[in-house]
Coordinates of C-alpha atoms in Angstrom, one line a residue:
C1 CA -11.9 -29.4 45.3
D2 CA -9.1 -31.0 43.4
W3 CA -8.4 -27.8 41.8
L4 CA -6.9 -26.6 45.3
R5 CA -4.1 -28.9 44.6
S6 CA -3.0 -26.7 41.4
M7 CA 0.0 -24.5 41.7
N8 CA -0.5 -21.3 43.5
P9 CA -0.9 -18.5 40.6
V10 CA 0.5 -15.8 43.0
R11 CA 3.6 -17.6 44.5
M12 CA 4.4 -19.5 41.3
D13 CA 6.5 -21.9 43.8
E14 CA 5.1 -25.2 42.5
K15 CA 3.0 -25.3 46.0
P16 CA -0.5 -25.9 46.0
I17 CA -3.3 -23.2 46.6
L18 CA -4.6 -24.8 49.7
I19 CA -3.3 -27.3 52.2
D20 CA -4.6 -30.9 52.5
E21 CA -6.4 -30.0 55.5
E22 CA -8.5 -27.5 53.8
I23 CA -9.0 -30.0 50.8
R24 CA -10.4 -32.5 52.9
R25 CA -13.2 -30.4 54.3
C26 CA -14.7 -30.5 50.8
H27 CA -17.8 -32.9 50.1
S28 CA -17.6 -35.4 47.5
E29 CA -19.2 -34.6 44.1
G30 CA -22.8 -35.3 43.9
V31 CA -23.5 -35.4 47.6
E32 CA -26.4 -33.1 48.8
V33 CA -25.4 -31.3 51.9
P34 CA -27.7 -28.9 54.2
T35 CA -27.3 -25.2 54.1
R36 CA -25.2 -25.0 57.0
E37 CA -22.5 -27.0 55.7
Y38 CA -22.3 -24.9 52.5
N39 CA -18.4 -24.9 51.4
P40 CA -17.9 -21.9 48.7
L41 CA -14.7 -23.8 47.7
E42 CA -17.1 -26.5 46.1
R43 CA -18.6 -23.7 43.8
G44 CA -17.3 -23.4 40.0
W45 CA -17.2 -19.7 40.5
F46 CA -14.7 -19.8 43.3
R47 CA -12.5 -22.0 41.4
D48 CA -12.4 -19.8 38.3
F49 CA -11.9 -16.8 40.4
A50 CA -9.1 -18.3 42.5
L51 CA -7.2 -19.6 39.5
D52 CA -7.4 -16.2 37.7
A53 CA -5.8 -14.3 40.4
F54 CA -5.1 -11.0 38.8
R55 CA -8.4 -9.7 37.3
T56 CA -12.1 -9.2 38.0
N57 CA -14.0 -12.0 36.8
T58 CA -17.8 -12.6 36.0
F59 CA -20.2 -15.8 35.8
G60 CA -23.9 -16.4 34.8
P61 CA -26.5 -16.3 34.2
Y62 CA -27.7 -18.6 36.6
I63 CA -30.9 -19.0 38.4
N64 CA -31.3 -17.7 41.9
A65 CA -31.5 -20.8 44.1
W66 CA -32.4 -18.8 47.3
N67 CA -35.7 -17.3 45.4
S68 CA -39.0 -19.4 45.1
E69 CA -39.8 -17.4 41.7
T70 CA -37.5 -17.8 38.7
Q71 CA -35.1 -15.1 38.9
W72 CA -31.9 -14.9 36.6
L73 CA -28.5 -13.3 38.2
M74 CA -24.9 -12.5 37.2
G75 CA -22.1 -12.7 39.4
A76 CA -18.8 -10.7 39.5
G77 CA -15.8 -10.7 42.0
R78 CA -12.2 -11.6 42.3
P79 CA -10.0 -13.5 44.8
I80 CA -7.9 -12.4 47.7
Y81 CA -4.5 -13.2 48.3
D82 CA -2.4 -12.7 51.3
P83 CA 0.1 -10.1 50.1
I84 CA 2.9 -11.6 52.2
T85 CA 2.6 -15.1 52.3
G86 CA 0.6 -15.7 48.8
T87 CA -2.0 -17.5 50.7
L88 CA -5.8 -17.8 49.3
V89 CA -7.7 -16.0 51.8
A90 CA -11.3 -15.5 50.4
C91 CA -13.1 -14.7 47.1
I92 CA -15.5 -11.7 46.8
L93 CA -18.7 -12.3 45.0
I94 CA -21.3 -9.6 44.0
D95 CA -24.5 -11.1 42.6
Y96 CA -27.1 -8.7 40.7
T97 CA -30.2 -9.3 38.6
M98 CA -30.5 -8.9 35.0
D99 CA -33.2 -6.4 35.1
G100 CA -30.7 -3.4 34.8
I101 CA -29.1 -5.0 31.8
D102 CA -32.2 -5.6 30.1
S103 CA -33.5 -2.3 30.5
L104 CA -30.2 -0.8 29.3
L105 CA -30.4 -2.7 26.2
A106 CA -34.1 -2.1 25.4
D107 CA -33.4 1.7 25.6
L108 CA -30.6 1.5 23.0
T109 CA -33.2 0.8 19.9
F110 CA -30.5 2.4 17.3
N111 CA -33.5 4.3 15.6
Q112 CA -35.3 0.8 15.0
I113 CA -32.5 -0.4 12.7
G114 CA -31.0 -3.2 14.5
T115 CA -31.2 -5.2 17.8
L116 CA -28.5 -5.6 20.7
H117 CA -27.4 -8.7 22.4
L118 CA -24.8 -9.2 25.3
V119 CA -23.2 -12.6 24.7
R120 CA -20.5 -14.2 27.1
N121 CA -17.1 -14.8 25.8
D122 CA -17.0 -18.7 26.2
E123 CA -17.3 -21.7 24.0
F124 CA -20.9 -21.9 23.9
G125 CA -22.0 -18.2 23.3
T126 CA -24.0 -17.8 26.6
I127 CA -26.5 -15.2 26.2
A128 CA -26.5 -12.6 29.1
S129 CA -29.3 -10.6 27.8
S130 CA -31.1 -9.8 24.2
Q131 CA -33.6 -7.9 23.0
D132 CA -35.0 -10.7 21.1
V133 CA -35.0 -13.2 24.3
D134 CA -37.2 -13.2 27.2
Y135 CA -35.2 -14.8 30.1
S136 CA -38.5 -15.0 32.5
T137 CA -39.5 -17.9 30.9
A138 CA -36.2 -19.9 30.3
A139 CA -35.6 -22.8 32.6
S140 CA -31.8 -22.9 31.5
A141 CA -29.0 -20.5 30.2
L142 CA -29.7 -19.7 26.6
T143 CA -26.8 -19.9 24.2
V144 CA -26.3 -18.7 20.5
N145 CA -25.9 -22.4 19.5
N146 CA -29.7 -23.2 20.6
T147 CA -31.3 -19.9 20.5
V148 CA -32.4 -17.5 17.5
I149 CA -31.3 -14.1 18.4
G150 CA -31.4 -11.4 15.8
P151 CA -30.8 -12.2 11.8
G152 CA -27.3 -13.5 11.3
V153 CA -26.1 -14.3 14.7
T154 CA -25.2 -17.8 14.4
M155 CA -22.4 -19.8 16.1
E156 CA -20.1 -19.4 12.9
K157 CA -20.4 -15.6 13.0
Y158 CA -19.9 -15.4 16.8
R159 CA -16.4 -17.6 16.4
E160 CA -15.6 -14.8 13.9
I161 CA -16.3 -12.3 16.3
Q162 CA -14.2 -14.1 19.2
S163 CA -11.4 -14.2 16.7
L164 CA -11.4 -10.6 15.6
F165 CA -8.5 -9.7 18.2
D166 CA -5.9 -11.8 20.2
F167 CA -5.4 -10.4 23.6
S168 CA -3.1 -13.2 24.6
R169 CA -0.4 -11.4 22.5
S170 CA 2.3 -9.6 24.5
D171 CA 2.6 -7.0 21.9
W172 CA -0.9 -5.9 21.5
T173 CA -1.8 -2.0 21.9
P174 CA -5.3 -0.4 22.9
E175 CA -5.2 1.8 19.7
E176 CA -4.8 -1.4 17.6
A177 CA -7.7 -3.4 19.4
K178 CA -10.1 -0.2 19.6
E179 CA -9.4 0.1 15.9
R180 CA -9.9 -3.5 15.1
Y181 CA -13.1 -3.6 16.4
A182 CA -14.4 -0.1 15.2
S183 CA -13.6 -1.1 11.6
A184 CA -14.9 -4.7 11.6
V185 CA -18.0 -5.7 10.2
I186 CA -19.1 -9.3 9.7
K187 CA -21.6 -9.9 6.9
S188 CA -23.9 -12.6 6.1
E189 CA -26.8 -13.1 3.5
E190 CA -29.2 -11.9 6.3
S191 CA -27.4 -9.1 8.2
S192 CA -24.1 -7.4 9.0
L193 CA -22.8 -7.6 12.7
I194 CA -20.7 -5.3 14.6
A195 CA -19.3 -6.1 18.0
Y196 CA -17.3 -4.7 21.0
P197 CA -15.8 -6.0 24.1
V198 CA -17.1 -5.7 27.5
P199 CA -15.5 -4.5 29.8
S200 CA -14.1 -1.8 27.3
I201 CA -10.5 -2.2 26.2
P202 CA -8.3 -0.3 28.8
D203 CA -6.4 2.9 27.6
E204 CA -3.2 1.4 28.7
Y205 CA -1.7 -2.2 27.9
D206 CA -3.0 -4.7 30.4
P207 CA -1.6 -8.1 30.1
Y208 CA -4.3 -9.8 32.1
F209 CA -7.3 -7.9 30.0
R210 CA -9.7 -10.4 28.3
P211 CA -13.3 -9.5 27.3
D212 CA -16.0 -11.3 29.5
F213 CA -18.8 -10.3 27.2
F214 CA -19.3 -9.0 23.6
I215 CA -22.0 -6.4 22.9
I216 CA -23.4 -7.3 19.3
C217 CA -25.6 -5.3 17.0
S218 CA -27.4 -7.0 14.3
V219 CA -28.7 -4.9 11.5
S220 CA -30.8 -6.9 8.9
R221 CA -30.2 -6.3 5.2
E222 CA -33.6 -5.4 4.5
N223 CA -32.8 -2.2 6.3
N224 CA -32.5 0.9 4.2
I225 CA -29.3 1.7 5.8
F226 CA -27.7 -1.1 3.8
T227 CA -29.5 0.0 0.4
I228 CA -28.0 3.5 1.2
D229 CA -24.6 2.0 2.1
E230 CA -24.4 0.1 -1.1
L231 CA -25.5 3.1 -3.3
V232 CA -22.8 5.3 -1.8
Q233 CA -20.2 2.5 -2.4
E234 CA -21.3 2.2 -6.1
E235 CA -21.0 6.0 -6.5
I236 CA -17.7 5.9 -5.0
D237 CA -16.4 3.0 -7.2
D238 CA -17.7 4.8 -10.1
Q239 CA -16.1 8.1 -9.4
V240 CA -12.9 6.4 -8.7
T241 CA -13.0 4.7 -12.2
K242 CA -13.8 7.9 -13.8
L243 CA -11.0 9.5 -11.9
V244 CA -8.5 6.8 -13.0
V245 CA -9.6 7.0 -16.5
L246 CA -9.1 10.9 -16.5
I247 CA -5.9 10.6 -14.9
L248 CA -4.6 8.0 -17.6
C249 CA -5.8 10.3 -20.2
L250 CA -4.1 13.6 -18.9
G251 CA -0.8 11.6 -18.3
L252 CA -1.0 10.2 -22.1
G253 CA -1.9 13.6 -23.4
G254 CA 0.5 15.3 -21.2
L255 CA 3.2 12.6 -22.7
V256 CA 2.4 13.5 -26.2
V257 CA 2.7 17.1 -25.4
I258 CA 6.1 16.9 -23.8
F259 CA 7.4 14.7 -26.7
L260 CA 6.0 17.4 -29.3
L261 CA 7.7 20.2 -27.1
I262 CA 11.1 18.5 -27.2
F263 CA 10.8 17.7 -31.0
A264 CA 10.2 21.6 -31.6
M265 CA 12.9 22.6 -29.2
A266 CA 15.5 20.0 -30.6
T267 CA 14.6 21.4 -34.2
Y268 CA 14.6 25.0 -33.0
L269 CA 17.8 24.7 -31.2
T270 CA 19.7 22.7 -34.0
R271 CA 18.7 25.1 -37.0
P272 CA 22.4 26.5 -36.7
L273 CA 24.1 23.2 -37.1
V274 CA 21.7 22.4 -40.0
Y275 CA 22.6 25.5 -41.5
I276 CA 26.3 24.7 -41.3
N277 CA 25.6 21.4 -43.0
E278 CA 23.9 22.6 -45.6
T279 CA 26.0 25.4 -46.5
G280 CA 29.0 23.1 -46.6
E281 CA 27.3 20.7 -49.1
D282 CA 26.2 23.8 -51.2
I283 CA 29.9 25.1 -51.3
L284 CA 31.0 21.6 -52.1
N285 CA 28.4 20.8 -54.9
T286 CA 28.7 24.2 -56.5
F287 CA 32.6 24.3 -57.0
A288 CA 32.7 20.7 -57.9
E289 CA 30.3 20.8 -60.9
T290 CA 31.2 21.6 -64.5
A291 CA 28.1 23.2 -65.5
K292 CA 27.5 26.7 -66.0
S293 CA 26.1 28.2 -62.9
E294 CA 25.2 31.5 -61.6
K295 CA 24.4 30.1 -57.9
N296 CA 25.6 31.8 -55.0
V297 CA 26.1 30.4 -51.7
D298 CA 24.0 31.4 -49.0
T299 CA 25.8 32.8 -46.0
R300 CA 22.9 34.0 -43.7
S301 CA 23.8 33.7 -40.3
I302 CA 20.9 31.6 -38.6
S303 CA 20.8 32.3 -34.9
T304 CA 18.3 30.9 -32.5
K305 CA 15.9 34.1 -30.9
C306 CA 14.6 34.3 -27.6
A307 CA 17.7 32.0 -26.3
P308 CA 20.8 32.8 -24.7
K309 CA 24.0 33.0 -26.6
T310 CA 25.9 29.8 -26.9
E311 CA 29.1 28.4 -28.6
V312 CA 27.0 27.3 -31.5
D313 CA 26.2 31.0 -32.3
T314 CA 29.7 31.8 -32.2
L315 CA 30.6 28.9 -34.5
V316 CA 28.0 29.8 -37.1
A317 CA 29.0 33.5 -37.2
A318 CA 32.7 32.4 -37.7
F319 CA 31.5 29.9 -40.2
G320 CA 29.7 32.6 -42.2
R321 CA 32.7 35.0 -42.2
M322 CA 34.8 32.1 -43.5
V323 CA 32.7 31.0 -46.5
A324 CA 31.8 34.8 -47.5
N325 CA 34.5 34.7 -50.1
F326 CA 33.2 31.6 -51.8
S327 CA 29.5 32.8 -52.0
G328 CA 29.8 35.2 -54.9
G329 CA 28.7 38.1 -52.3
G330 CA 32.0 39.7 -52.0
T331 CA 34.5 41.5 -54.2
T332 CA 35.9 38.4 -55.9
R333 CA 33.7 36.7 -58.3
R334 CA 33.9 33.6 -60.3
Q335 CA 34.5 33.8 -64.0
K336 CA 32.0 31.6 -66.0
I337 CA 33.3 28.5 -67.3
E338 CA 33.7 28.7 -71.6
D339 CA 34.5 25.9 -73.9
N340 CA 36.5 27.6 -76.9
E341 CA 38.5 25.6 -79.4
V342 CA 41.3 27.7 -81.5
L343 CA 43.5 26.6 -84.4
N344 CA 47.2 27.1 -83.5
S345 CA 49.5 27.1 -86.6
F346 CA 53.2 26.8 -86.5
D347 CA 54.6 29.6 -88.8
L348 CA 58.2 29.0 -88.3
Q349 CA 58.7 25.7 -90.2
D350 CA 60.2 26.8 -93.2
H351 CA 62.9 28.9 -91.2
F352 CA 63.9 25.9 -89.2
R353 CA 63.7 23.3 -92.2
P354 CA 67.4 23.6 -93.3
L355 CA 68.7 23.4 -89.6
Y356 CA 66.5 20.3 -89.6
E357 CA 68.0 18.7 -92.6
S358 CA 71.8 19.5 -91.9
R359 CA 71.8 17.5 -88.6
S360 CA 73.5 14.6 -90.3
H361 CA 76.6 16.9 -91.9
V362 CA 80.0 16.7 -90.7
G363 CA 80.7 19.4 -88.6
F364 CA 77.2 19.8 -87.8
K365 CA 77.9 22.2 -84.7
F366 CA 74.7 21.2 -83.0
G367 CA 75.5 17.4 -83.0
Y368 CA 75.9 15.6 -79.9
P369 CA 78.3 12.5 -79.4
V370 CA 76.5 9.3 -80.0
E371 CA 78.1 6.2 -78.4
K372 CA 78.3 3.2 -80.9
D373 CA 80.0 -0.3 -80.3
G374 CA 81.9 0.9 -77.4
G375 CA 83.2 4.1 -79.0
T376 CA 82.0 7.7 -79.8

């Protein structure tokens, strides 16, 4: 009864659960005593119940010591602490046979696609009931570690089941826990396992909730349900692949169409500006050349149809009016360039020759003073 010296879990005042007087009434370990001296404080279930003060606990399976025939029992109960003093008063224990559990599991056949097993949440994986185990001939409690129950139920896989969800967290929610167990499938080469805690997950957060058992369903991979599941999964994968390829093709095709539309619209909308540029070059080249030409400048007003009028249309119209006089299309026309050479003779030479020859005579009235050697 040394465990009675542990700190009281209700008062949390570092005082032991019971006083030394109660502890001294316990027998030493290994000593056989008559029934009339039976002390429940010496039982393991009483210790576990008292130390876990805020929840209902279970234990077993175990053999009924009061029955001459082999009878396996399960136990459930919880401690009673004085609400005022916090002193341990007693523990309530209810023993029940496993026949009801075995019958319940036997009725749940799942259309013969799998087997059910009720396994305690402890380090050994103690089997409470199983459709593959007959406890009537067992001499001791069976565990996952030393008993074959259903395909794929091994200690390694059971550890995975135990670690599916951590109820010791302070921030877990019932919805999160239920979703985790509902979606978890533990697969092996032989089977697939699904599990759910017992008792069921509460609808509201309970900091003291811990699963006492796991109900495990083992479905062999030889069952057709897995063939159907794999075929459905393959079909889904194929459809997803085809859908992705189709989306990529449509996306690339859409980009090409958008690019072509943008190019066509840009070409169409910039026609007025192209017209202005080409007309300006036409005017420059026509009036700069010296070759004979009858070419007229095109002054057609280019405008975009099925489009709203913009400043570009106004600019094109003004440009057309400005260059109309240079185009050969108005009243002013340009004369053709002709290259003609004509002999130009000077017929007054004889009349002006005497005047020319008399320019050095004294008294020449048209003479101009010439400055020579500083004089005139």
